[in-house]
GROMACS .gro file of C-alpha atoms in nm:
model
  509
    1MET     CA    1   3.610   1.865  -7.003
    2THR     CA    2   3.597   2.042  -7.338
    3ALA     CA    3   3.942   2.202  -7.344
    4ASP     CA    4   4.280   2.183  -7.172
    5ARG     CA    5   4.345   2.558  -7.159
    6GLN     CA    6   4.274   2.697  -6.815
    7LEU     CA    7   4.086   3.028  -6.839
    8LEU     CA    8   4.003   3.106  -6.475
    9GLU     CA    9   4.159   3.005  -6.148
   10MET     CA   10   4.032   3.135  -5.814
   11GLN     CA   11   4.241   3.016  -5.519
   12GLY     CA   12   4.178   3.046  -5.144
   13ILE     CA   13   3.909   3.312  -5.174
   14ASP     CA   14   3.804   3.447  -4.834
   15LYS     CA   15   3.528   3.698  -4.766
   16SER     CA   16   3.371   3.806  -4.438
   17PHE     CA   17   3.090   4.042  -4.351
   18PRO     CA   18   3.013   4.163  -3.996
   19GLY     CA   19   2.944   3.847  -3.800
   20VAL     CA   20   2.941   3.623  -4.109
   21LYS     CA   21   3.214   3.421  -4.279
   22ALA     CA   22   3.074   3.418  -4.632
   23LEU     CA   23   3.363   3.240  -4.808
   24ASP     CA   24   3.629   3.021  -4.652
   25LYS     CA   25   3.927   2.948  -4.881
   26VAL     CA   26   3.711   2.870  -5.186
   27ASP     CA   27   3.875   2.742  -5.506
   28LEU     CA   28   3.723   2.747  -5.854
   29THR     CA   29   3.879   2.652  -6.187
   30VAL     CA   30   3.717   2.697  -6.529
   31TYR     CA   31   3.862   2.587  -6.863
   32ALA     CA   32   3.810   2.753  -7.199
   33GLY     CA   33   3.490   2.637  -7.366
   34GLU     CA   34   3.362   2.471  -7.047
   35VAL     CA   35   3.024   2.506  -6.877
   36VAL     CA   36   3.070   2.481  -6.499
   37ALA     CA   37   2.757   2.473  -6.286
   38LEU     CA   38   2.793   2.626  -5.940
   39ILE     CA   39   2.536   2.478  -5.702
   40GLY     CA   40   2.449   2.519  -5.335
   41GLU     CA   41   2.168   2.633  -5.111
   42ASN     CA   42   2.095   3.001  -5.057
   43GLY     CA   43   2.366   3.133  -4.829
   44ALA     CA   44   2.622   2.880  -4.956
   45GLY     CA   45   2.838   3.160  -5.097
   46LYS     CA   46   2.765   3.131  -5.471
   47SER     CA   47   2.656   3.492  -5.516
   48THR     CA   48   2.938   3.627  -5.302
   49LEU     CA   49   3.197   3.434  -5.505
   50MET     CA   50   3.048   3.551  -5.835
   51ASN     CA   51   3.018   3.910  -5.714
   52ILE     CA   52   3.391   3.901  -5.641
   53LEU     CA   53   3.464   3.766  -5.988
   54GLY     CA   54   3.227   4.022  -6.142
   55GLY     CA   55   3.385   4.317  -5.958
   56VAL     CA   56   3.087   4.393  -5.734
   57LEU     CA   57   3.282   4.289  -5.420
   58GLN     CA   58   3.652   4.243  -5.340
   59GLN     CA   59   3.790   3.939  -5.162
   60ASP     CA   60   3.962   3.970  -4.824
   61SER     CA   61   4.232   3.727  -4.937
   62GLY     CA   62   4.304   3.480  -5.213
   63THR     CA   63   4.408   3.516  -5.577
   64ILE     CA   64   4.237   3.531  -5.916
   65LYS     CA   65   4.416   3.435  -6.236
   66ILE     CA   66   4.297   3.477  -6.594
   67GLU     CA   67   4.487   3.252  -6.836
   68GLY     CA   68   4.754   3.202  -6.572
   69GLN     CA   69   4.811   3.573  -6.504
   70PRO     CA   70   4.719   3.721  -6.161
   71VAL     CA   71   4.457   3.994  -6.191
   72VAL     CA   72   4.302   4.248  -5.956
   73ILE     CA   73   3.931   4.311  -6.008
   74LYS     CA   74   3.841   4.630  -5.821
   75ASN     CA   75   3.512   4.707  -5.993
   76VAL     CA   76   3.269   4.598  -6.264
   77SER     CA   77   3.463   4.788  -6.531
   78ASP     CA   78   3.776   4.584  -6.449
   79ALA     CA   79   3.576   4.263  -6.490
   80ILE     CA   80   3.433   4.372  -6.825
   81LYS     CA   81   3.781   4.467  -6.952
   82LEU     CA   82   3.897   4.115  -6.861
   83GLY     CA   83   3.614   3.968  -7.068
   84ILE     CA   84   3.385   3.872  -6.777
   85GLY     CA   85   3.011   3.922  -6.834
   86PHE     CA   86   2.751   3.886  -6.556
   87ILE     CA   87   2.383   3.805  -6.610
   88HIS     CA   88   2.224   3.869  -6.271
   89GLN     CA   89   1.919   3.688  -6.135
   90GLU     CA   90   1.747   4.010  -6.036
   91LEU     CA   91   1.696   4.202  -6.359
   92ASN     CA   92   1.953   4.477  -6.400
   93ILE     CA   93   1.761   4.680  -6.656
   94LEU     CA   94   1.589   5.019  -6.694
   95ASP     CA   95   1.231   4.958  -6.804
   96ASN     CA   96   1.185   5.313  -6.934
   97LEU     CA   97   1.455   5.256  -7.199
   98SER     CA   98   1.441   5.058  -7.521
   99ILE     CA   99   1.598   4.717  -7.578
  100ALA     CA  100   1.888   4.879  -7.764
  101GLY     CA  101   1.920   5.150  -7.499
  102ASN     CA  102   1.962   4.886  -7.228
  103ILE     CA  103   2.207   4.672  -7.423
  104PHE     CA  104   2.437   4.966  -7.504
  105LEU     CA  105   2.380   5.172  -7.188
  106GLY     CA  106   2.697   5.371  -7.112
  107ARG     CA  107   2.865   5.274  -7.440
  108GLU     CA  108   2.620   5.407  -7.699
  109PRO     CA  109   2.759   5.461  -8.052
  110THR     CA  110   2.771   5.832  -8.136
  111ARG     CA  111   2.785   6.046  -8.447
  112LEU     CA  112   3.104   6.229  -8.526
  113GLY     CA  113   3.111   6.589  -8.416
  114PRO     CA  114   3.150   6.803  -8.103
  115LEU     CA  115   2.802   6.724  -7.964
  116ARG     CA  116   2.854   6.345  -7.960
  117ILE     CA  117   2.489   6.272  -8.042
  118ILE     CA  118   2.382   5.908  -8.002
  119ASN     CA  119   2.363   5.726  -8.336
  120ARG     CA  120   2.034   5.546  -8.275
  121LYS     CA  121   2.011   5.385  -8.619
  122ARG     CA  122   2.351   5.226  -8.571
  123MET     CA  123   2.261   5.118  -8.220
  124TRP     CA  124   1.940   4.954  -8.344
  125ALA     CA  125   2.128   4.783  -8.628
  126GLU     CA  126   2.393   4.647  -8.390
  127THR     CA  127   2.119   4.519  -8.156
  128GLU     CA  128   1.941   4.314  -8.424
  129PRO     CA  129   2.191   4.021  -8.442
  130TYR     CA  130   2.172   3.958  -8.066
  131LEU     CA  131   1.791   3.954  -8.071
  132LYS     CA  132   1.795   3.720  -8.371
  133GLN     CA  133   2.044   3.490  -8.198
  134LEU     CA  134   1.812   3.462  -7.898
  135GLY     CA  135   1.492   3.434  -8.102
  136LEU     CA  136   1.351   3.755  -7.951
  137ASN     CA  137   1.128   3.883  -8.230
  138LEU     CA  138   1.087   4.243  -8.118
  139PRO     CA  139   1.205   4.574  -8.267
  140PRO     CA  140   1.523   4.709  -8.094
  141LYS     CA  141   1.334   5.031  -8.010
  142THR     CA  142   1.073   4.843  -7.799
  143ILE     CA  143   1.046   4.990  -7.446
  144LEU     CA  144   1.111   4.728  -7.177
  145SER     CA  145   0.807   4.828  -6.968
  146GLN     CA  146   0.594   4.694  -7.255
  147MET     CA  147   0.762   4.351  -7.235
  148SER     CA  148   0.709   4.045  -7.016
  149ILE     CA  149   0.957   3.949  -6.744
  150ALA     CA  150   1.069   3.656  -6.962
  151GLN     CA  151   1.144   3.889  -7.254
  152GLN     CA  152   1.325   4.132  -7.024
  153GLN     CA  153   1.545   3.848  -6.901
  154MET     CA  154   1.641   3.765  -7.260
  155VAL     CA  155   1.749   4.129  -7.298
  156GLU     CA  156   1.987   4.073  -7.006
  157VAL     CA  157   2.135   3.779  -7.195
  158ALA     CA  158   2.165   3.988  -7.511
  159LYS     CA  159   2.344   4.263  -7.316
  160ALA     CA  160   2.602   4.014  -7.189
  161LEU     CA  161   2.655   3.872  -7.538
  162SER     CA  162   2.716   4.223  -7.674
  163LEU     CA  163   3.021   4.257  -7.447
  164ASN     CA  164   3.201   3.978  -7.636
  165ALA     CA  165   3.280   3.815  -7.303
  166ARG     CA  166   3.509   3.512  -7.288
  167LEU     CA  167   3.362   3.414  -6.949
  168LEU     CA  168   2.989   3.451  -6.883
  169ILE     CA  169   2.834   3.423  -6.538
  170MET     CA  170   2.468   3.320  -6.566
  171ASP     CA  171   2.280   3.348  -6.235
  172GLU     CA  172   1.937   3.179  -6.265
  173PRO     CA  173   1.907   3.285  -6.632
  174THR     CA  174   1.593   3.078  -6.698
  175SER     CA  175   1.393   3.172  -6.387
  176SER     CA  176   1.142   3.368  -6.597
  177LEU     CA  177   1.180   3.197  -6.934
  178THR     CA  178   0.933   2.974  -7.117
  179LEU     CA  179   1.027   2.621  -7.224
  180THR     CA  180   1.088   2.748  -7.577
  181GLU     CA  181   1.304   3.038  -7.456
  182THR     CA  182   1.497   2.805  -7.225
  183LYS     CA  183   1.566   2.569  -7.514
  184LYS     CA  184   1.687   2.864  -7.722
  185LEU     CA  185   1.915   2.976  -7.440
  186PHE     CA  186   2.067   2.627  -7.420
  187ASP     CA  187   2.128   2.642  -7.796
  188VAL     CA  188   2.309   2.974  -7.742
  189ILE     CA  189   2.513   2.821  -7.458
  190ARG     CA  190   2.620   2.535  -7.687
  191GLN     CA  191   2.717   2.785  -7.958
  192LEU     CA  192   2.922   2.990  -7.712
  193ARG     CA  193   3.091   2.681  -7.570
  194SER     CA  194   3.189   2.559  -7.916
  195SER     CA  195   3.343   2.901  -7.989
  196GLY     CA  196   3.560   2.880  -7.675
  197VAL     CA  197   3.350   3.094  -7.439
  198SER     CA  198   3.337   2.963  -7.081
  199ILE     CA  199   3.021   2.978  -6.873
  200ILE     CA  200   2.960   2.962  -6.498
  201TYR     CA  201   2.598   2.854  -6.468
  202ILE     CA  202   2.405   2.898  -6.143
  203SER     CA  203   2.060   2.740  -6.118
  204HIS     CA  204   1.835   2.573  -5.863
  205ARG     CA  205   1.670   2.380  -6.148
  206LEU     CA  206   1.884   2.070  -6.132
  207SER     CA  207   1.736   1.927  -6.452
  208GLU     CA  208   1.886   2.226  -6.637
  209VAL     CA  209   2.223   2.173  -6.473
  210LYS     CA  210   2.219   1.809  -6.580
  211GLU     CA  211   2.141   1.911  -6.938
  212CYS     CA  212   2.400   2.184  -6.993
  213ALA     CA  213   2.690   2.140  -6.748
  214ASP     CA  214   3.026   1.979  -6.825
  215ARG     CA  215   3.117   1.986  -6.458
  216VAL     CA  216   2.942   2.071  -6.130
  217VAL     CA  217   3.107   2.246  -5.833
  218GLY     CA  218   2.930   2.245  -5.497
  219LEU     CA  219   2.946   2.503  -5.219
  220ARG     CA  220   2.807   2.465  -4.869
  221ASP     CA  221   2.836   2.718  -4.586
  222GLY     CA  222   3.093   2.918  -4.781
  223ALA     CA  223   3.329   2.630  -4.854
  224ASN     CA  224   3.399   2.380  -5.133
  225VAL     CA  225   3.229   2.044  -5.078
  226GLY     CA  226   3.328   1.864  -5.397
  227SER     CA  227   3.262   1.843  -5.767
  228LEU     CA  228   3.100   1.612  -6.021
  229GLU     CA  229   3.231   1.527  -6.365
  230ARG     CA  230   2.987   1.498  -6.655
  231ASP     CA  231   2.916   1.125  -6.613
  232LYS     CA  232   2.840   1.168  -6.242
  233ILE     CA  233   2.591   1.456  -6.276
  234THR     CA  234   2.260   1.317  -6.148
  235HIS     CA  235   1.979   1.473  -5.947
  236ASP     CA  236   2.056   1.267  -5.635
  237ASN     CA  237   2.432   1.333  -5.651
  238MET     CA  238   2.374   1.707  -5.683
  239VAL     CA  239   2.129   1.713  -5.392
  240ARG     CA  240   2.378   1.525  -5.171
  241LEU     CA  241   2.650   1.769  -5.273
  242MET     CA  242   2.432   2.067  -5.182
  243ILE     CA  243   2.283   1.960  -4.851
  244GLY     CA  244   2.515   1.682  -4.737
  245ARG     CA  245   2.242   1.423  -4.712
  246LYS     CA  246   1.974   1.252  -4.914
  247LEU     CA  247   1.671   1.474  -4.946
  248GLU     CA  248   1.389   1.278  -4.782
  249ASP     CA  249   1.025   1.364  -4.831
  250PHE     CA  250   1.099   1.641  -5.081
  251PHE     CA  251   0.730   1.640  -5.174
  252VAL     CA  252   0.472   1.581  -4.903
  253SER     CA  253   0.179   1.349  -4.959
  254PRO     CA  254  -0.165   1.489  -4.879
  255LYS     CA  255  -0.389   1.370  -4.602
  256ALA     CA  256  -0.735   1.239  -4.686
  257GLN     CA  257  -0.930   1.524  -4.843
  258ALA     CA  258  -1.297   1.613  -4.836
  259LYS     CA  259  -1.416   1.701  -5.187
  260ASP     CA  260  -1.632   1.993  -5.083
  261ASP     CA  261  -1.567   2.235  -5.377
  262TYR     CA  262  -1.526   2.506  -5.114
  263PHE     CA  263  -1.374   2.757  -5.356
  264ARG     CA  264  -1.533   2.813  -5.696
  265VAL     CA  265  -1.446   3.034  -5.992
  266SER     CA  266  -1.724   3.051  -6.253
  267ASP     CA  267  -1.699   3.185  -6.610
  268LEU     CA  268  -1.416   3.423  -6.518
  269ALA     CA  269  -1.298   3.635  -6.813
  270THR     CA  270  -0.984   3.848  -6.794
  271GLN     CA  271  -0.901   4.163  -6.988
  272ARG     CA  272  -0.628   3.980  -7.181
  273TYR     CA  273  -0.863   3.700  -7.289
  274PRO     CA  274  -1.210   3.857  -7.266
  275HIS     CA  275  -1.379   3.590  -7.482
  276HIS     CA  276  -1.243   3.289  -7.291
  277LYS     CA  277  -1.406   3.181  -6.966
  278ILE     CA  278  -1.237   3.004  -6.674
  279THR     CA  279  -1.431   2.773  -6.444
  280PHE     CA  280  -1.289   2.547  -6.172
  281GLU     CA  281  -1.349   2.429  -5.817
  282ALA     CA  282  -1.104   2.354  -5.537
  283SER     CA  283  -1.157   2.185  -5.202
  284ARG     CA  284  -1.029   2.266  -4.857
  285GLY     CA  285  -0.711   2.071  -4.801
  286GLU     CA  286  -0.629   2.058  -5.172
  287ILE     CA  287  -0.335   2.196  -5.369
  288LEU     CA  288  -0.466   2.269  -5.717
  289GLY     CA  289  -0.175   2.327  -5.953
  290PHE     CA  290  -0.202   2.545  -6.263
  291ALA     CA  291   0.038   2.458  -6.546
  292GLY     CA  292   0.083   2.616  -6.887
  293LEU     CA  293   0.327   2.805  -7.101
  294VAL     CA  294   0.412   3.168  -7.029
  295GLY     CA  295   0.133   3.376  -7.181
  296ALA     CA  296  -0.134   3.114  -7.109
  297GLY     CA  297  -0.316   3.358  -6.879
  298ARG     CA  298  -0.248   3.197  -6.540
  299THR     CA  299  -0.109   3.508  -6.372
  300GLU     CA  300  -0.385   3.722  -6.524
  301MET     CA  301  -0.638   3.479  -6.376
  302ALA     CA  302  -0.473   3.507  -6.033
  303HIS     CA  303  -0.472   3.888  -6.051
  304ALA     CA  304  -0.840   3.890  -6.150
  305ILE     CA  305  -0.937   3.664  -5.860
  306PHE     CA  306  -0.735   3.879  -5.619
  307GLY     CA  307  -0.886   4.203  -5.751
  308VAL     CA  308  -0.563   4.348  -5.889
  309ASP     CA  309  -0.701   4.335  -6.245
  310THR     CA  310  -1.061   4.402  -6.339
  311THR     CA  311  -1.261   4.118  -6.493
  312THR     CA  312  -1.489   4.128  -6.793
  313GLY     CA  313  -1.723   3.868  -6.648
  314GLY     CA  314  -1.763   3.577  -6.409
  315SER     CA  315  -1.777   3.527  -6.034
  316VAL     CA  316  -1.582   3.396  -5.734
  317SER     CA  317  -1.750   3.205  -5.449
  318ILE     CA  318  -1.642   3.067  -5.113
  319ALA     CA  319  -1.863   2.809  -4.940
  320GLY     CA  320  -2.144   2.885  -5.183
  321GLU     CA  321  -2.139   3.259  -5.115
  322LYS     CA  322  -2.071   3.477  -5.419
  323LEU     CA  323  -1.812   3.745  -5.341
  324ARG     CA  324  -1.789   4.099  -5.469
  325ILE     CA  325  -1.421   4.162  -5.538
  326ARG     CA  326  -1.352   4.508  -5.680
  327CYS     CA  327  -0.998   4.546  -5.547
  328ALA     CA  328  -0.729   4.359  -5.355
  329GLY     CA  329  -0.872   4.489  -5.027
  330ASP     CA  330  -1.200   4.307  -5.097
  331ALA     CA  331  -1.012   3.982  -5.163
  332ILE     CA  332  -0.809   4.016  -4.843
  333GLU     CA  333  -1.124   4.091  -4.644
  334ASN     CA  334  -1.274   3.766  -4.775
  335GLY     CA  335  -0.966   3.561  -4.688
  336ILE     CA  336  -0.815   3.534  -5.040
  337TYR     CA  337  -0.445   3.610  -5.052
  338LEU     CA  338  -0.193   3.624  -5.336
  339ILE     CA  339   0.179   3.546  -5.315
  340PRO     CA  340   0.300   3.707  -5.641
  341GLU     CA  341   0.559   3.583  -5.888
  342ASP     CA  342   0.782   3.889  -5.852
  343ARG     CA  343   0.809   3.899  -5.472
  344ARG     CA  344   1.057   4.190  -5.462
  345LYS     CA  345   0.841   4.415  -5.679
  346SER     CA  346   0.489   4.315  -5.578
  347GLY     CA  347   0.507   4.116  -5.254
  348LEU     CA  348   0.752   4.302  -5.030
  349ILE     CA  349   0.884   4.641  -4.934
  350THR     CA  350   1.248   4.545  -4.917
  351ASP     CA  351   1.367   4.862  -4.741
  352MET     CA  352   1.136   4.782  -4.449
  353THR     CA  353   1.198   4.531  -4.172
  354PHE     CA  354   1.061   4.179  -4.135
  355ARG     CA  355   0.826   4.309  -3.862
  356GLU     CA  356   0.694   4.595  -4.075
  357ASN     CA  357   0.628   4.370  -4.377
  358ILE     CA  358   0.445   4.112  -4.165
  359THR     CA  359   0.197   4.356  -4.012
  360LEU     CA  360   0.146   4.588  -4.311
  361PRO     CA  361  -0.163   4.413  -4.461
  362ASP     CA  362  -0.358   4.452  -4.135
  363LEU     CA  363  -0.197   4.757  -3.978
  364ASN     CA  364  -0.520   4.880  -3.820
  365SER     CA  365  -0.516   4.577  -3.588
  366TYR     CA  366  -0.189   4.703  -3.437
  367THR     CA  367  -0.292   5.063  -3.370
  368ILE     CA  368  -0.459   5.239  -3.080
  369LEU     CA  369  -0.582   5.593  -3.142
  370GLY     CA  370  -0.381   5.596  -3.464
  371LEU     CA  371  -0.053   5.497  -3.295
  372ILE     CA  372   0.123   5.173  -3.395
  373GLN     CA  373   0.181   4.937  -3.100
  374ARG     CA  374   0.533   4.812  -3.169
  375SER     CA  375   0.521   4.551  -2.894
  376ARG     CA  376   0.215   4.384  -3.051
  377GLU     CA  377   0.382   4.393  -3.394
  378THR     CA  378   0.700   4.241  -3.253
  379GLY     CA  379   0.509   3.960  -3.081
  380VAL     CA  380   0.329   3.856  -3.400
  381ALA     CA  381   0.646   3.886  -3.609
  382GLU     CA  382   0.846   3.671  -3.368
  383LYS     CA  383   0.571   3.409  -3.368
  384GLN     CA  384   0.568   3.393  -3.749
  385CYS     CA  385   0.948   3.381  -3.757
  386GLU     CA  386   0.945   3.079  -3.527
  387LYS     CA  387   0.658   2.913  -3.713
  388LEU     CA  388   0.841   2.935  -4.046
  389LYS     CA  389   1.177   2.836  -3.892
  390MET     CA  390   1.350   3.154  -4.005
  391LYS     CA  391   1.690   3.205  -3.842
  392LEU     CA  392   1.691   3.582  -3.808
  393THR     CA  393   1.901   3.772  -3.557
  394SER     CA  394   1.607   4.007  -3.511
  395VAL     CA  395   1.262   4.080  -3.654
  396GLU     CA  396   1.409   4.426  -3.725
  397THR     CA  397   1.624   4.275  -4.003
  398LEU     CA  398   1.572   4.454  -4.334
  399VAL     CA  399   1.403   4.229  -4.589
  400LYS     CA  400   1.650   4.329  -4.863
  401ASN     CA  401   1.926   4.157  -4.663
  402LEU     CA  402   1.748   3.819  -4.664
  403SER     CA  403   1.803   3.533  -4.908
  404GLY     CA  404   1.549   3.459  -5.180
  405GLY     CA  405   1.405   3.167  -4.985
  406ASN     CA  406   1.361   3.376  -4.671
  407GLN     CA  407   1.206   3.661  -4.869
  408GLN     CA  408   0.948   3.415  -4.999
  409LYS     CA  409   0.882   3.310  -4.640
  410VAL     CA  410   0.823   3.676  -4.546
  411VAL     CA  411   0.552   3.703  -4.812
  412LEU     CA  412   0.396   3.384  -4.679
  413ALA     CA  413   0.430   3.493  -4.316
  414LYS     CA  414   0.242   3.820  -4.363
  415TRP     CA  415  -0.064   3.631  -4.490
  416LEU     CA  416  -0.038   3.357  -4.227
  417ALA     CA  417  -0.053   3.629  -3.963
  418LEU     CA  418  -0.414   3.671  -4.080
  419LYS     CA  419  -0.663   3.388  -4.134
  420PRO     CA  420  -0.643   3.270  -4.496
  421LYS     CA  421  -0.917   3.072  -4.665
  422VAL     CA  422  -0.758   3.064  -5.010
  423VAL     CA  423  -0.391   3.129  -5.089
  424ILE     CA  424  -0.274   3.168  -5.449
  425PHE     CA  425   0.097   3.095  -5.499
  426ASP     CA  426   0.233   3.232  -5.828
  427GLU     CA  427   0.569   3.058  -5.899
  428PRO     CA  428   0.627   2.989  -5.525
  429THR     CA  429   0.989   2.870  -5.551
  430ARG     CA  430   1.123   3.085  -5.835
  431GLY     CA  431   1.493   3.147  -5.776
  432ILE     CA  432   1.529   2.966  -5.443
  433ASP     CA  433   1.745   2.667  -5.356
  434VAL     CA  434   1.647   2.302  -5.324
  435GLY     CA  435   1.650   2.303  -4.943
  436SER     CA  436   1.428   2.613  -4.923
  437LYS     CA  437   1.198   2.459  -5.185
  438ALA     CA  438   1.142   2.159  -4.960
  439GLU     CA  439   1.054   2.391  -4.671
  440ILE     CA  440   0.808   2.589  -4.887
  441TYR     CA  441   0.644   2.263  -5.003
  442HIS     CA  442   0.605   2.148  -4.640
  443LEU     CA  443   0.453   2.485  -4.546
  444MET     CA  444   0.210   2.467  -4.836
  445ARG     CA  445   0.105   2.112  -4.745
  446ASN     CA  446   0.064   2.201  -4.376
  447LEU     CA  447  -0.145   2.500  -4.479
  448ALA     CA  448  -0.363   2.278  -4.698
  449ASP     CA  449  -0.397   2.017  -4.424
  450SER     CA  450  -0.527   2.290  -4.193
  451GLY     CA  451  -0.820   2.342  -4.432
  452VAL     CA  452  -0.690   2.618  -4.657
  453VAL     CA  453  -0.740   2.601  -5.034
  454ILE     CA  454  -0.408   2.628  -5.217
  455VAL     CA  455  -0.394   2.740  -5.581
  456MET     CA  456  -0.039   2.702  -5.716
  457ILE     CA  457   0.081   2.844  -6.047
  458SER     CA  458   0.413   2.693  -6.154
  459SER     CA  459   0.626   2.659  -6.467
  460ASP     CA  460   0.852   2.400  -6.299
  461MET     CA  461   0.741   2.062  -6.431
  462GLU     CA  462   0.892   1.866  -6.142
  463GLU     CA  463   0.717   2.099  -5.897
  464ILE     CA  464   0.378   2.090  -6.067
  465LEU     CA  465   0.380   1.707  -6.078
  466GLY     CA  466   0.525   1.660  -5.730
  467VAL     CA  467   0.323   1.911  -5.527
  468SER     CA  468  -0.024   1.921  -5.686
  469ASP     CA  469  -0.321   1.706  -5.594
  470ARG     CA  470  -0.481   1.794  -5.928
  471ILE     CA  471  -0.339   1.989  -6.221
  472ALA     CA  472  -0.539   2.238  -6.427
  473VAL     CA  473  -0.362   2.315  -6.754
  474MET     CA  474  -0.421   2.646  -6.934
  475HIS     CA  475  -0.372   2.754  -7.295
  476GLU     CA  476  -0.453   3.101  -7.428
  477GLY     CA  477  -0.676   3.206  -7.141
  478GLN     CA  478  -0.875   2.889  -7.089
  479ILE     CA  479  -0.844   2.556  -6.908
  480THR     CA  480  -0.775   2.280  -7.158
  481GLY     CA  481  -0.790   1.997  -6.910
  482ILE     CA  482  -0.776   1.899  -6.542
  483LEU     CA  483  -0.562   1.600  -6.451
  484THR     CA  484  -0.611   1.383  -6.144
  485ARG     CA  485  -0.308   1.215  -5.981
  486ASP     CA  486  -0.357   0.890  -6.172
  487LYS     CA  487  -0.314   1.089  -6.497
  488PHE     CA  488  -0.004   1.283  -6.393
  489GLU     CA  489   0.247   1.265  -6.678
  490GLU     CA  490   0.478   1.526  -6.824
  491GLU     CA  491   0.350   1.446  -7.173
  492ALA     CA  492  -0.009   1.500  -7.063
  493VAL     CA  493   0.072   1.846  -6.921
  494ILE     CA  494   0.266   1.953  -7.230
  495ARG     CA  495  -0.004   1.834  -7.472
  496LEU     CA  496  -0.269   2.032  -7.287
  497ALA     CA  497  -0.039   2.333  -7.250
  498VAL     CA  498  -0.009   2.364  -7.629
  499GLY     CA  499  -0.387   2.332  -7.670
  500GLN     CA  500  -0.411   1.965  -7.770
  501THR     CA  501  -0.733   1.854  -7.602
  502ASN     CA  502  -0.847   1.575  -7.833
  503TRP     CA  503  -0.633   1.290  -7.704
  504ALA     CA  504  -0.706   0.986  -7.489
  505GLY     CA  505  -0.511   1.097  -7.181
  506ASN     CA  506  -0.721   1.408  -7.125
  507LYS     CA  507  -0.957   1.387  -6.833
  508ASP     CA  508  -1.140   1.714  -6.783
  509ASN     CA  509  -1.340   1.691  -6.464
   0.00000   0.00000   0.00000
């Protein structure tokens, strides 16, 4: 513990929604200058508890004290006035505004006078220090739509820092960050901690929790299940705290595989890297992992294969037959499916039901004379729900009301309702809990064992080493090496990811 002064005390916090007891007498204490990690599976109550502290929700009962004084937090403004900043997992930004415009939204500096015109030069000048602190080398007037998801997430961090908060809530702050950006964020966390700022850190990446947390607090089914002091924070202890048991078979070993090179990408060139060509083969029953730093071109490659982005050269073949993929519809027709990185934006229609999302890619199969046959849709949706072990009250549940892990299952379910030959997973477990990760890994392995080719793009080192049968590493739009299981080492992946190909451990085959 870094300080003796108690900053936050939440006691006996209760919260219920229709039919659901979200929080059951939850307690949480945070000291000044302390980093407390809040861990638990999706649905454990972490977000509900933080939304109460951040003013998004109000508790049904229980008390909140700041520096020993009872407080009432009715809305977000109340939380901000108390010095509580909230960095949400789902980006809370306007991509048509500039960096500075997002950071100072609603509190823009203005020029003196009756018109109260925004003082943009001052706003840009006041933005600069936050960008410098986070190592974000972009002009303050840069429009967010021109930036990567990782850069946009750093803007969220900068916005929270600009509030001069004494307590920061960070909900999955590194889910879209590169290794370098994550390291920079941890440097910022250490700076804030040393200056007396407290941080509540929520992450499913347990290696990050181990690195930055002074104390870990576990929630399960809306209740406290214990805590870990600094010297007791280990991966196994955190997993036991979260799920109440040792996590067996977290990664699933493959069955014997036939090396048939069923799926082949030859000399593929993307618009981002038109002069670099990508060539690889993958077999039925194989999970081929793609590692690399953000910006290496992995997602662009996936989009080119799926027909979302146009290519500047190359070809895609299945079972020796060269395919003509001009759009996503062509890829789907040939049995190639993409589960995108940003599932809410690109993989789902969250205001539609589970049933509607499942049948949308092949809606013609559920229509007669132009009329949708709801009974057929419902039958397929219920079958997929059972297959993926999703505990829904109804297939008419809106997708936006599901947890991150279940939303990822919806994306997977809609493709499994068809007959996939190749499935590309782009960051398959981004932002989901350890228990849901294990379920996704089992689903991926079962899919591979059924003869489907799995291409997995991941920035999670533990995931890429634990799930893949082979690892292709990319750097600046090209594959720098392909590692077989006997060569799996973190150092090997990192060396290839930074473009170092001339070393003894590289086995490009």
